[in-house]
Amino acid sequence: MNTDTDNSTATNMPNMDKLGTQQGGHPNPRYVGRYAPSPTGPLHFGSLVAAVASYLDARACGGLWHLRIEDIDETRCKPEHIDDIIQTLHTFGFRWDGEIVVQSKQKSHYQQALQKLIGDQQVYACVCSRREIADSAVSNTRTMDGPVYAGTCRRAGHPFEHNALRVITHNTAITFADRLLGKQGQNLEQEVGDFVVKRRDQLFAYQLAVVVDDHDLGVTDIVRGADLLDSTARQIHLQQLLGFATPLYLHIPVVVNNEGQKLSKQTLAPAINSGQAIKQLNDCLRFLRQPRQENAESAQQLLDRAVQQWQATAMTATK
Ligand code: GLU
């Protein structure tokens, strides 16, 4: 991901001069936000930080805040974690707007979006094995979707059935202005390659599901961990192909353990302790460089007070 790219074809640059003039450092009065945990395990401190940041930012702007369960990757998600996550968020004082969206119930929406991409000839079938993709990779860089794909099958005309489907990318930069990190840019063809929107195992890819869901919910603002910064240009590319508006993005610093690894199920991050909600919410506020709420009597009261004092720009601009 380049932080300074001039060769841009796409942009959702907000007027940077206006940032910071309203509460929470945010210019959008019709704010719709969301929190989108994946039920691959119980919530850990890093997930709680993302929940707090997205919640406070939305509420500080008088906005809506939706909860979406991202269980599209059925190979990694477990249904028992869904109830646990919802219960934990409730115990920690979060109140969301509308129905909870569950990705596994939205597949017809993803199919519809895929049909549009196919109809517009933006998608092709790929028969490459993992090995072939790695061997032909354009560079040594790995993205969240694997090595940079060389476009081997782009003109091969393979049948769509039973194969992975990739969306065509271009050799131009997609740029956007992150509210915290400033101008960001990525040349998708060179830095990612054509990426998968439907997997060979017939599951829809995260990148497509997120874009369709955010559009369905009318999301205007995405606040999430900087580990997802690398996905944002892919998502903007899909938004443009599907004719969807691009939201504003704010990528918050990632919580790491003593070894410098991102907290996750893979790095054995401990589950948050529902018996210590106020303490852990205060720990989140400290991480996010917000004033602590020492005298709150309940988790909900703590969040209400934190909303009043939320300043997104107080966070350190680190990836
Ligand atoms: N489901 C993703 C995660 O838990 C978050 C996706 C997003 O916020 O766009 O890391």
Coordinates of C-alpha atoms and ligand atoms in Angstrom, one line a residue:
M1 CA 0.0 0.0 0.0
N2 CA 1.5 3.3 -1.0
T3 CA 0.8 6.3 1.1
D4 CA 1.5 8.8 -1.7
T5 CA 0.3 8.1 -5.2
D6 CA -0.4 10.6 -7.8
N7 CA -1.5 8.4 -10.7
S8 CA -5.1 8.2 -9.4
T9 CA -8.2 7.2 -11.3
A10 CA -10.5 6.9 -8.4
T11 CA -10.9 8.9 -5.3
N12 CA -13.3 9.6 -2.5
M13 CA -11.2 12.4 -1.0
P14 CA -13.1 14.3 1.6
N15 CA -12.2 17.9 1.9
M16 CA -9.3 17.5 4.4
D17 CA -9.5 21.1 5.4
K18 CA -13.0 20.5 6.9
L19 CA -11.9 17.4 8.9
G20 CA -11.8 18.1 12.6
T21 CA -14.3 20.9 12.5
Q22 CA -17.1 18.8 14.0
Q23 CA -17.5 16.6 17.0
G24 CA -15.3 13.5 16.6
G25 CA -13.4 15.2 13.8
H26 CA -16.0 14.2 11.3
P27 CA -17.8 16.0 8.5
N28 CA -20.8 13.8 7.8
P29 CA -24.1 14.5 9.5
R30 CA -26.0 11.5 8.0
Y31 CA -23.6 9.0 9.4
V32 CA -24.3 5.2 9.1
G33 CA -21.7 3.1 10.7
R34 CA -21.3 -0.6 11.5
Y35 CA -19.3 -3.2 13.4
A36 CA -18.6 -6.4 11.6
P37 CA -17.0 -9.2 13.7
S38 CA -16.2 -12.6 12.2
P39 CA -17.4 -15.4 14.5
T40 CA -14.1 -17.4 14.3
G41 CA -13.8 -17.2 18.1
P42 CA -14.9 -15.2 21.1
L43 CA -14.2 -11.4 21.0
H44 CA -10.7 -10.5 22.2
F45 CA -9.3 -7.1 23.3
G46 CA -8.5 -6.1 19.6
S47 CA -12.1 -6.8 18.5
L48 CA -13.4 -4.8 21.5
V49 CA -11.3 -1.9 20.5
A50 CA -12.7 -1.9 17.0
A51 CA -16.2 -2.1 18.4
V52 CA -15.6 0.8 20.8
A53 CA -14.0 3.0 18.1
S54 CA -16.8 2.4 15.5
Y55 CA -19.5 2.8 18.1
L56 CA -18.2 6.1 19.6
D57 CA -17.5 7.6 16.2
A58 CA -21.0 6.8 15.0
R59 CA -22.8 8.0 18.1
A60 CA -20.6 11.1 18.4
C61 CA -21.9 12.1 15.0
G62 CA -25.5 11.3 15.9
G63 CA -25.3 8.3 13.5
L64 CA -26.6 4.8 13.3
W65 CA -24.5 1.8 14.3
H66 CA -25.3 -1.6 12.8
L67 CA -24.0 -5.0 13.9
R68 CA -23.1 -7.5 11.2
I69 CA -21.9 -11.0 11.8
E70 CA -19.4 -11.9 9.1
D71 CA -19.7 -15.6 8.9
I72 CA -19.3 -15.8 5.1
D73 CA -16.2 -18.0 5.4
E74 CA -18.0 -21.1 6.7
T75 CA -14.7 -23.0 6.9
R76 CA -13.5 -20.6 9.6
C77 CA -16.6 -19.5 11.4
K78 CA -18.5 -21.4 14.1
P79 CA -22.2 -20.8 14.9
E80 CA -21.7 -21.0 18.6
H81 CA -19.5 -17.9 18.6
I82 CA -22.3 -15.8 17.1
D83 CA -24.5 -15.9 20.2
D84 CA -21.5 -15.4 22.4
I85 CA -20.4 -12.3 20.5
I86 CA -23.9 -10.8 20.5
Q87 CA -24.2 -11.5 24.3
T88 CA -20.8 -10.1 25.0
L89 CA -21.4 -6.9 23.1
H90 CA -24.7 -6.4 25.0
T91 CA -23.0 -7.0 28.3
F92 CA -20.4 -4.4 27.3
G93 CA -23.2 -1.8 26.9
F94 CA -23.4 -1.7 23.1
R95 CA -26.8 -1.1 21.6
W96 CA -27.2 -1.4 17.8
D97 CA -29.7 -0.1 15.3
G98 CA -32.1 -2.4 13.4
E99 CA -31.8 -6.1 12.9
I100 CA -28.4 -7.9 13.2
V101 CA -27.2 -8.7 9.6
V102 CA -25.8 -12.3 9.3
Q103 CA -23.8 -12.7 6.1
S104 CA -24.6 -16.4 5.6
K105 CA -28.3 -15.3 5.1
Q106 CA -27.3 -12.7 2.4
K107 CA -26.0 -15.0 -0.3
S108 CA -28.7 -14.0 -2.8
H109 CA -27.4 -10.4 -2.6
Y110 CA -23.9 -11.5 -3.3
Q111 CA -25.1 -13.6 -6.2
Q112 CA -26.9 -10.6 -7.7
A113 CA -23.8 -8.5 -7.4
L114 CA -21.7 -11.3 -9.0
Q115 CA -24.2 -11.5 -11.9
K116 CA -23.7 -7.8 -12.6
L117 CA -19.9 -8.2 -12.6
I118 CA -20.3 -11.2 -14.9
G119 CA -22.7 -9.4 -17.2
D120 CA -20.3 -6.5 -17.4
Q121 CA -17.4 -8.9 -18.3
Q122 CA -15.4 -7.9 -15.2
V123 CA -15.0 -11.4 -14.0
Y124 CA -13.3 -14.6 -15.3
A125 CA -12.8 -18.1 -14.1
C126 CA -9.4 -19.2 -12.8
V127 CA -8.2 -22.8 -12.7
C128 CA -4.7 -22.1 -11.2
S129 CA -3.7 -24.2 -8.2
R130 CA -2.2 -22.5 -5.1
R131 CA 1.2 -23.7 -6.3
E132 CA 0.8 -22.2 -9.8
I133 CA -0.3 -18.9 -8.3
A134 CA 2.7 -18.8 -6.0
D135 CA 5.2 -19.8 -8.7
S136 CA 3.9 -17.2 -11.2
A137 CA 3.4 -14.5 -8.6
V138 CA 4.2 -11.0 -9.8
S139 CA 6.2 -10.1 -6.7
N140 CA 7.1 -11.5 -3.3
T141 CA 4.5 -9.4 -1.6
R142 CA 1.6 -11.4 -0.1
T143 CA -1.8 -9.7 0.4
M144 CA -4.6 -10.9 2.5
D145 CA -5.8 -12.8 -0.6
G146 CA -2.5 -14.5 -1.1
P147 CA 0.4 -13.8 -3.6
V148 CA 0.0 -11.1 -6.3
Y149 CA -1.9 -12.9 -9.0
A150 CA -0.2 -12.7 -12.5
G151 CA -3.5 -12.8 -14.4
T152 CA -2.7 -16.2 -15.9
C153 CA -6.3 -17.2 -16.6
R154 CA -7.6 -13.7 -17.6
R155 CA -8.0 -14.5 -21.3
A156 CA -8.3 -18.3 -21.1
G157 CA -12.1 -18.5 -21.2
H158 CA -12.5 -21.2 -18.6
P159 CA -16.0 -22.2 -17.6
F160 CA -17.4 -20.5 -14.5
E161 CA -18.8 -23.6 -12.9
H162 CA -16.6 -25.2 -10.2
N163 CA -13.8 -22.7 -10.6
A164 CA -12.7 -19.6 -8.6
L165 CA -13.9 -16.3 -10.1
R166 CA -11.6 -13.3 -10.2
V167 CA -12.4 -9.7 -10.9
I168 CA -10.2 -7.8 -13.4
T169 CA -8.0 -5.1 -11.9
H170 CA -6.2 -2.2 -13.7
N171 CA -2.7 -0.8 -13.8
T172 CA -3.7 2.5 -12.2
A173 CA -3.8 3.6 -8.6
I174 CA -7.0 3.6 -6.5
T175 CA -6.6 6.3 -3.9
F176 CA -8.6 7.3 -0.9
A177 CA -8.2 9.6 2.1
D178 CA -8.2 7.8 5.4
R179 CA -9.5 10.1 8.1
L180 CA -6.6 9.2 10.4
L181 CA -3.8 8.0 8.0
G182 CA -4.4 10.5 5.2
K183 CA -3.9 9.8 1.5
Q184 CA -3.6 6.1 0.7
G185 CA -3.2 4.5 -2.7
Q186 CA -2.8 1.0 -4.2
N187 CA -2.2 -0.2 -7.8
L188 CA -4.4 -3.3 -7.7
E189 CA -3.0 -5.0 -10.8
Q190 CA 0.6 -4.6 -9.6
E191 CA 0.1 -4.9 -5.8
V192 CA -2.7 -7.5 -5.6
G193 CA -3.6 -8.8 -9.0
D194 CA -7.0 -9.9 -10.2
F195 CA -8.7 -11.0 -6.9
V196 CA -11.2 -13.7 -6.1
V197 CA -14.8 -12.8 -5.6
K198 CA -16.2 -16.3 -5.5
R199 CA -14.0 -19.1 -4.3
R200 CA -13.5 -22.5 -5.9
D201 CA -15.4 -24.0 -3.0
Q202 CA -18.3 -21.8 -4.1
L203 CA -18.1 -19.5 -1.0
F204 CA -18.4 -15.8 -1.8
A205 CA -15.2 -13.9 -0.9
Y206 CA -15.0 -11.5 2.0
Q207 CA -14.2 -8.6 -0.3
L208 CA -17.4 -9.0 -2.3
A209 CA -19.6 -9.7 0.7
V210 CA -18.4 -6.6 2.6
V211 CA -19.0 -4.3 -0.3
V212 CA -22.5 -5.6 -0.9
D213 CA -23.5 -5.5 2.8
D214 CA -22.1 -2.0 3.4
H215 CA -24.1 -0.8 0.4
D216 CA -27.3 -2.6 1.5
L217 CA -27.0 -1.0 5.0
G218 CA -26.3 2.4 3.5
V219 CA -23.0 2.6 5.4
T220 CA -21.4 6.0 5.0
D221 CA -18.4 5.5 7.4
I222 CA -16.2 2.5 8.1
V223 CA -14.1 2.4 11.2
R224 CA -12.0 -0.7 11.5
G225 CA -8.6 -2.0 12.3
A226 CA -5.6 -1.0 10.1
D227 CA -5.0 -4.7 9.3
L228 CA -7.8 -4.2 6.8
L229 CA -6.2 -1.1 5.2
D230 CA -4.8 -3.4 2.5
S231 CA -8.3 -4.5 1.5
T232 CA -9.8 -1.1 1.1
A233 CA -8.7 -0.4 -2.5
R234 CA -10.1 -3.8 -3.5
Q235 CA -13.4 -2.8 -1.9
I236 CA -13.4 0.6 -3.6
H237 CA -12.8 -1.1 -7.0
L238 CA -15.8 -3.4 -6.4
Q239 CA -17.9 -0.4 -5.3
Q240 CA -17.1 1.4 -8.5
L241 CA -17.9 -1.7 -10.7
L242 CA -21.2 -2.2 -8.9
G243 CA -22.1 1.5 -9.0
F244 CA -22.0 1.9 -5.2
A245 CA -21.0 5.0 -3.3
T246 CA -17.6 4.8 -1.5
P247 CA -17.8 5.4 2.3
L248 CA -15.3 7.3 4.3
Y249 CA -12.7 5.2 6.0
L250 CA -10.9 5.4 9.3
H251 CA -8.4 2.7 10.1
I252 CA -7.5 2.5 13.7
P253 CA -4.2 1.2 15.1
V254 CA -4.0 -2.5 15.5
V255 CA -3.7 -4.0 19.0
V256 CA -0.6 -6.3 19.2
N257 CA 0.7 -8.7 21.8
N258 CA 4.1 -8.7 23.4
E259 CA 5.6 -10.4 20.3
G260 CA 4.2 -7.6 18.1
Q261 CA 1.6 -9.9 16.6
K262 CA -1.9 -8.8 15.9
L263 CA -4.3 -10.2 18.5
S264 CA -6.3 -13.0 16.8
K265 CA -7.5 -16.5 17.3
Q266 CA -4.3 -17.6 15.5
T267 CA -2.1 -15.7 18.0
L268 CA -4.1 -17.2 20.9
A269 CA -5.6 -13.9 22.0
P270 CA -7.6 -14.5 25.2
A271 CA -11.3 -13.8 25.2
I272 CA -12.5 -10.6 26.9
N273 CA -13.9 -11.1 30.3
S274 CA -17.5 -10.1 30.6
G275 CA -17.1 -9.8 34.4
Q276 CA -14.8 -6.8 33.9
A277 CA -16.6 -4.7 31.3
I278 CA -15.9 -1.3 32.8
K279 CA -12.2 -2.0 33.3
Q280 CA -11.8 -3.4 29.8
L281 CA -13.7 -0.6 28.2
N282 CA -11.5 1.9 30.0
D283 CA -8.5 -0.1 28.6
C284 CA -9.9 0.4 25.1
L285 CA -10.3 4.1 25.7
R286 CA -6.7 4.4 26.8
F287 CA -5.6 2.5 23.7
L288 CA -7.7 4.8 21.5
R289 CA -6.2 7.8 23.4
Q290 CA -9.6 8.9 24.7
P291 CA -10.2 10.2 28.3
R292 CA -10.9 7.3 30.7
Q293 CA -14.3 7.2 32.4
E294 CA -13.4 6.2 35.9
N295 CA -16.7 6.8 37.7
A296 CA -19.1 5.1 35.3
E297 CA -21.6 2.9 37.1
S298 CA -22.4 0.7 34.1
A299 CA -20.9 -0.2 30.8
Q300 CA -23.6 1.6 29.0
Q301 CA -23.1 4.8 31.0
L302 CA -19.4 4.6 30.3
L303 CA -20.0 4.4 26.6
D304 CA -22.5 7.3 26.7
R305 CA -20.0 9.5 28.5
A306 CA -17.2 8.4 26.1
V307 CA -19.4 9.4 23.2
Q308 CA -19.5 13.0 24.5
Q309 CA -15.7 13.2 24.6
W310 CA -14.8 11.2 21.5
Q311 CA -12.0 12.8 19.4
A312 CA -11.1 10.5 16.5
T313 CA -8.0 12.6 15.7
A314 CA -6.6 11.9 19.2
M315 CA -5.5 8.4 18.0
T316 CA -2.0 8.0 16.9
A317 CA -1.6 7.7 13.1
T318 CA 0.1 4.3 13.0
K319 CA -0.7 1.3 10.9
Ligands
GLU1 N1 -15.0 -9.2 9.7 C1 -13.8 -8.5 9.7 C2 -13.0 -8.8 10.9 O1 -13.5 -9.3 11.9 C3 -14.0 -7.0 9.7 C4 -14.4 -6.5 8.3 C5 -14.6 -5.1 8.2 O2 -14.7 -4.4 9.2 O3 -14.7 -4.6 7.1 O4 -11.8 -8.6 10.9

